[in-house]
Amino acid sequence: MRESGGKRHAEIAGAGIGGLTTAAALAQRGWSVTVHERASTLRTFGAGIYIWSNGLRVLKAIGAYDRATVGAHIGPEFHTRDHDDITMEEIPINGPGDARLVTILRETLINTLVDVCREAGVDIRTGSEAVGATPEGELLLADGTRCEADLVVGADGINSRVRDSLDLLLYRRDLGYGAIRMLIPRARGDVPHEDENRYIEYFSGSRRILYTPASADDLYVALCCGADDAEALKVPANRALWTQSFPHLANLIVRFGDAGRWDVFEVAKLKRWSKGRVAIVGDAAHAMPPYLGQGGGCALMNGLALAVSVADAADIGTALGEWEARERPLTEHTQDTAENLGSMNTWPDDVRSAVLKIVGKSRELGEQRMKTARHVPTGTEAFPL
């Protein structure tokens, strides 16, 4: 349906990274766009987020880069450490020829995307819950409203009702592993001075601690463990238990607060990313474990690419098929690579340490791991960041 002024119209379910990116990119291409968010506010859960070069290029393309990266942390390396605090892998970043990585607060990213959307004329409605869609281009709301559109986008997360109303889910798998995520103030002495600005993932048995400076003042910490590790996944975090596993991080662990949230890692794959005039983006389409830090990056890429594909398309359905054919292979490579990295969670410490020290020197494996980070997404340019 075109509005009276001749504009094409999109209805989007979900005001997360994928939904807001799609909304901004469509509005900037002359579409009218309404975003429906079931929550009463646009506030996000307090945590940090990794944005690699591919995601940064998307932020540049939609005019969000400068604001989204204010106060961002730019680390010199990413380290993987074993149970003895010995580096198994060291991934250079942010140097000449390297992929770029910044970490920011998720709230900063969402707020910036909201601002960019509103500047482009996007109508964002909170307390508006989507419960389904029709292939003909209707978004169905919980209050019974049927919103007609030229394009409907389901960006309503892993539990997407838009996706499920169209029978698009191929499978959804609980990986039996997850994380308690929290933000705490940064403080000297949490880790040795030389490690303060690095991104570090520590292993001990089947547990991991991810240390991520997210700004000059904020530290993002993820405590990762199996879903059957009942004491480790308790919130507030069991400081004594985590200190026993990571004695070299005692200074950090003692400062864990009572906040935090346990989330299980999942993978979702669809039969198709679209049906009729409805497209699915973000975790609703391609949920993945966070081992590559690309969940947000893929949502950014696929949201912009969707807008580019349909912007002036004569037939929306055909354009959506072409969008999926072009974008899905890299996204599924990212999903599969991330899921494979999770296999080491159950390895004995000594085996994992030995393997990673060898794997970390493999150029071919490194290129596969960094393929998404180095990608120049559809609708962006290969300029220096």
XYZ file of C-alpha atoms in Angstrom:
385
model
C 0.000 0.000 0.000
C 1.247 3.454 -0.878
C 0.345 6.458 1.220
C -1.619 9.266 -0.388
C 1.646 11.114 -1.046
C 2.993 8.174 -3.040
C 5.373 6.877 -0.378
C 5.735 3.186 0.208
C 5.009 2.131 3.768
C 6.655 -0.378 6.134
C 5.380 -1.793 9.426
C 8.120 -3.189 11.695
C 7.717 -5.326 14.814
C 10.545 -4.787 17.303
C 12.682 -1.772 18.243
C 15.951 -3.637 18.649
C 19.088 -3.330 16.545
C 17.679 -5.054 13.452
C 14.308 -3.324 13.505
C 15.672 0.169 14.082
C 18.412 -0.211 11.460
C 15.868 -1.351 8.873
C 13.522 1.469 9.833
C 16.191 4.168 9.554
C 17.498 2.864 6.225
C 13.996 2.641 4.707
C 12.986 6.101 5.900
C 16.200 7.553 4.514
C 15.168 6.080 1.142
C 11.811 7.816 1.133
C 9.584 5.257 2.846
C 7.155 5.986 5.640
C 7.855 3.617 8.526
C 6.120 2.652 11.761
C 7.951 0.613 14.398
C 5.999 -1.269 17.069
C 7.728 -2.098 20.372
C 5.793 -4.185 22.866
C 7.688 -2.788 25.888
C 6.454 0.433 27.447
C 9.851 2.114 27.008
C 12.855 1.862 24.713
C 15.267 1.200 27.568
C 17.661 -1.713 27.117
C 19.184 -4.201 29.509
C 22.505 -2.918 30.795
C 25.337 -4.634 28.968
C 28.081 -3.953 26.480
C 28.169 -4.900 22.823
C 30.962 -5.686 20.363
C 30.819 -3.872 17.015
C 33.351 -4.997 14.408
C 34.273 -3.262 11.150
C 31.259 -4.647 9.283
C 28.828 -3.182 11.811
C 30.734 0.089 12.017
C 30.403 0.499 8.245
C 26.626 0.117 8.547
C 26.513 2.744 11.290
C 28.469 5.060 8.992
C 26.062 4.429 6.117
C 22.951 5.379 8.124
C 24.546 8.367 9.834
C 24.817 6.801 13.293
C 28.542 6.181 13.601
C 29.756 9.370 15.260
C 27.110 9.352 17.985
C 27.108 5.600 18.590
C 30.862 5.484 19.152
C 31.160 8.465 21.514
C 33.061 7.163 24.529
C 33.575 3.749 22.907
C 36.450 1.594 24.086
C 39.038 0.616 21.483
C 41.239 -2.203 22.745
C 44.638 -3.252 21.389
C 44.111 -7.038 21.298
C 41.662 -9.806 22.069
C 43.180 -12.501 24.285
C 41.973 -15.997 25.092
C 43.452 -17.253 28.375
C 43.513 -20.726 29.917
C 42.912 -21.867 33.498
C 46.447 -20.813 34.438
C 45.941 -17.306 32.970
C 48.283 -18.140 30.083
C 47.407 -16.686 26.680
C 46.306 -19.360 24.213
C 45.303 -16.993 21.396
C 46.017 -13.351 20.709
C 43.997 -11.654 17.972
C 45.400 -8.291 16.845
C 42.760 -5.637 16.216
C 42.539 -1.940 15.425
C 46.005 -1.840 13.870
C 46.963 -1.240 10.220
C 45.372 -3.978 8.131
C 43.456 -5.432 11.087
C 39.707 -5.580 11.524
C 38.468 -2.770 13.743
C 36.609 -3.518 16.965
C 34.972 -1.139 19.393
C 32.877 -1.903 22.437
C 30.088 0.359 23.586
C 27.085 0.255 25.867
C 24.100 -1.412 24.236
C 21.990 1.449 25.533
C 24.162 3.938 23.630
C 23.693 2.010 20.390
C 19.917 1.697 20.760
C 19.476 5.338 21.748
C 21.508 6.446 18.733
C 19.471 4.276 16.367
C 16.272 5.694 17.865
C 17.531 9.238 17.291
C 18.491 8.486 13.692
C 15.073 6.907 13.084
C 13.196 9.874 14.488
C 15.308 12.318 12.485
C 14.290 10.390 9.358
C 10.597 10.578 10.303
C 10.071 7.055 11.663
C 7.031 6.672 13.934
C 8.088 4.552 16.959
C 5.206 3.289 19.089
C 5.863 1.720 22.494
C 3.378 -0.543 24.245
C 2.369 -1.858 20.830
C 2.646 -5.646 20.594
C 2.776 -7.538 17.305
C 1.308 -11.051 17.344
C 1.594 -12.063 13.710
C 1.590 -11.082 10.057
C 0.052 -12.112 6.751
C 2.004 -12.727 3.538
C -0.163 -10.095 1.867
C 1.461 -7.385 3.967
C -0.427 -6.961 7.235
C 1.091 -6.681 10.696
C -1.313 -8.009 13.314
C -1.348 -6.349 16.736
C -2.475 -7.731 20.080
C -5.330 -5.202 20.275
C -6.809 -6.555 17.039
C -5.458 -3.833 14.751
C -4.371 -4.929 11.263
C -1.691 -2.610 9.863
C -1.400 -2.736 6.080
C 1.964 -2.128 4.460
C 4.024 -2.618 1.338
C 6.554 -4.380 3.579
C 6.240 -5.971 7.012
C 9.398 -6.730 9.006
C 9.543 -9.145 11.916
C 12.424 -7.999 14.117
C 10.810 -9.205 17.315
C 13.586 -11.392 18.687
C 14.225 -15.069 19.258
C 10.610 -15.614 20.360
C 9.280 -13.880 17.224
C 5.532 -14.182 16.862
C 5.698 -12.664 13.393
C 8.067 -15.408 12.211
C 6.091 -18.185 13.860
C 2.740 -16.969 12.517
C 4.113 -17.608 9.015
C 5.623 -21.043 9.813
C 9.123 -19.927 8.810
C 11.143 -21.559 11.591
C 13.270 -24.499 10.447
C 14.729 -25.200 13.872
C 15.594 -23.524 17.146
C 18.201 -25.131 19.358
C 19.052 -24.443 22.979
C 22.838 -24.872 23.224
C 22.796 -25.832 26.897
C 25.137 -22.973 27.730
C 24.630 -19.318 28.584
C 25.830 -16.279 30.482
C 25.135 -13.899 33.319
C 25.729 -10.441 31.866
C 26.430 -7.404 34.001
C 27.884 -3.902 33.944
C 30.099 -2.692 36.777
C 32.302 0.396 37.154
C 35.868 -0.013 35.949
C 38.506 0.074 38.686
C 42.270 -0.175 38.817
C 43.522 -3.505 40.059
C 40.745 -5.633 38.545
C 43.384 -7.159 36.270
C 47.100 -6.458 35.835
C 47.857 -3.029 34.394
C 48.934 -4.399 31.000
C 45.552 -6.146 30.634
C 43.287 -3.267 31.625
C 42.440 -2.158 28.073
C 42.431 -5.577 26.424
C 39.407 -7.724 25.652
C 40.018 -11.031 27.433
C 38.149 -14.311 27.598
C 39.240 -16.556 30.444
C 38.559 -20.325 30.529
C 38.440 -22.644 33.520
C 36.816 -26.036 33.123
C 33.444 -25.480 31.460
C 33.232 -21.903 32.736
C 34.336 -18.682 31.056
C 34.635 -15.069 32.130
C 34.568 -12.395 29.449
C 36.286 -9.141 30.442
C 35.222 -6.215 28.244
C 35.900 -2.528 28.859
C 32.885 -0.786 27.294
C 33.832 2.831 28.009
C 36.253 4.771 30.178
C 34.033 4.071 33.194
C 32.068 0.911 32.404
C 33.153 -2.725 32.421
C 30.997 -5.359 30.746
C 31.407 -8.804 32.295
C 29.864 -12.071 31.114
C 30.000 -15.156 33.339
C 29.483 -18.128 31.039
C 28.620 -21.679 32.083
C 26.529 -24.703 31.258
C 22.785 -24.582 31.795
C 23.205 -27.535 34.183
C 25.799 -25.663 36.285
C 23.157 -24.665 38.827
C 25.348 -22.810 41.321
C 27.319 -20.915 38.655
C 24.274 -19.502 36.904
C 22.651 -18.097 40.027
C 21.970 -14.358 40.165
C 23.424 -12.606 42.130
C 26.627 -14.332 41.102
C 28.159 -16.743 43.594
C 31.434 -14.888 44.140
C 33.082 -17.680 46.119
C 32.332 -20.221 43.404
C 33.641 -18.038 40.586
C 36.744 -17.116 42.590
C 37.466 -20.810 43.100
C 37.438 -21.290 39.313
C 39.334 -18.069 38.565
C 41.567 -17.239 41.550
C 43.648 -14.863 39.409
C 40.499 -12.722 38.973
C 39.669 -12.467 42.671
C 40.036 -8.670 42.659
C 37.471 -8.418 39.884
C 35.022 -11.014 41.151
C 34.758 -9.483 44.620
C 33.253 -6.378 43.009
C 30.405 -8.167 41.246
C 27.156 -6.550 42.270
C 23.735 -8.077 42.727
C 22.589 -7.114 39.227
C 22.843 -9.307 36.164
C 20.681 -11.601 34.088
C 21.088 -15.192 32.965
C 20.431 -15.819 29.261
C 20.784 -19.116 27.468
C 22.583 -19.235 24.098
C 20.444 -20.373 21.175
C 20.657 -20.907 17.431
C 17.715 -20.338 15.099
C 17.550 -21.039 11.380
C 14.617 -20.434 9.087
C 13.160 -22.223 6.088
C 13.157 -18.843 4.390
C 13.823 -15.302 5.561
C 10.618 -14.025 3.985
C 7.128 -14.932 2.903
C 5.160 -12.762 0.542
C 5.764 -9.194 1.666
C 7.082 -10.099 5.125
C 10.807 -10.250 5.984
C 12.460 -11.503 9.181
C 15.635 -9.891 10.559
C 17.848 -9.996 13.652
C 17.656 -12.781 16.243
C 14.250 -13.783 14.866
C 16.051 -14.911 11.705
C 19.547 -15.867 12.807
C 20.065 -16.085 16.563
C 23.595 -17.266 17.326
C 25.890 -17.741 20.326
C 28.046 -14.663 21.020
C 31.489 -16.202 20.528
C 32.264 -14.029 17.472
C 30.577 -10.889 18.792
C 28.522 -10.691 15.579
C 24.881 -10.994 16.628
C 24.461 -7.228 16.491
C 26.720 -6.905 13.456
C 24.631 -9.327 11.396
C 21.426 -7.548 12.439
C 22.930 -4.235 11.308
C 24.112 -5.689 7.985
C 20.902 -7.500 7.121
C 18.681 -4.585 8.129
C 20.507 -2.139 5.847
C 20.715 -4.692 3.027
C 16.967 -5.296 3.281
C 16.250 -1.591 2.848
C 18.655 -1.353 -0.106
C 16.994 -4.354 -1.757
C 13.384 -3.189 -1.535
C 13.903 0.580 -1.793
C 12.900 0.922 -5.447
C 11.886 -2.662 -6.175
C 9.058 -3.231 -8.636
C 8.082 -6.405 -6.775
C 8.701 -6.704 -3.033
C 8.530 -10.494 -2.937
C 11.145 -10.859 -5.663
C 13.394 -8.312 -3.968
C 13.172 -10.194 -0.676
C 14.242 -13.410 -2.369
C 17.254 -11.669 -3.883
C 18.109 -10.100 -0.505
C 18.134 -13.485 1.179
C 20.177 -15.142 -1.577
C 22.823 -12.441 -1.261
C 22.999 -12.029 2.523
C 22.149 -15.389 4.043
C 25.351 -17.330 3.181
C 27.612 -15.018 5.201
C 25.185 -14.892 8.113
C 24.988 -18.678 8.265
C 28.787 -18.921 8.002
C 28.886 -16.653 11.061
C 26.312 -18.739 12.926
C 28.079 -22.002 12.152
C 31.537 -20.667 13.050
C 30.240 -19.267 16.339
C 28.497 -22.512 17.216
C 31.644 -24.512 16.447
C 33.669 -22.301 18.776
C 31.313 -23.289 21.567
C 32.325 -26.930 21.260
C 35.459 -26.241 23.304
C 33.369 -25.471 26.404
C 33.434 -29.108 27.453
C 37.038 -29.919 26.576
C 39.509 -30.684 29.373
C 41.615 -27.636 30.217
C 44.909 -29.129 29.029
C 43.436 -30.297 25.716
C 41.786 -26.949 25.044
C 44.979 -25.071 25.873
C 47.090 -27.216 23.557
C 44.608 -27.035 20.661
C 44.041 -23.286 20.856
C 47.755 -22.553 20.946
C 48.046 -24.418 17.628
C 44.812 -23.144 16.077
C 45.696 -19.573 16.985
C 48.641 -19.758 14.582
C 46.565 -20.984 11.619
C 46.134 -18.243 9.035
C 43.360 -20.106 7.233
C 41.298 -20.649 10.391
C 41.894 -17.056 11.405
C 40.568 -15.817 8.070
C 37.403 -17.890 8.438
C 36.884 -16.571 11.953
C 37.363 -12.940 10.844
C 35.524 -13.222 7.518
C 32.416 -11.406 8.739
C 34.358 -8.706 10.568
C 36.277 -7.836 7.392
C 33.207 -7.900 5.125
C 32.048 -4.723 3.372
C 28.247 -4.954 3.747
C 25.681 -4.132 1.091
C 24.968 -0.410 1.080
C 28.290 0.560 2.675
C 31.697 1.617 1.453
C 35.183 0.245 2.028
C 36.478 3.489 3.552
C 38.922 3.522 6.472
C 37.288 3.501 9.890
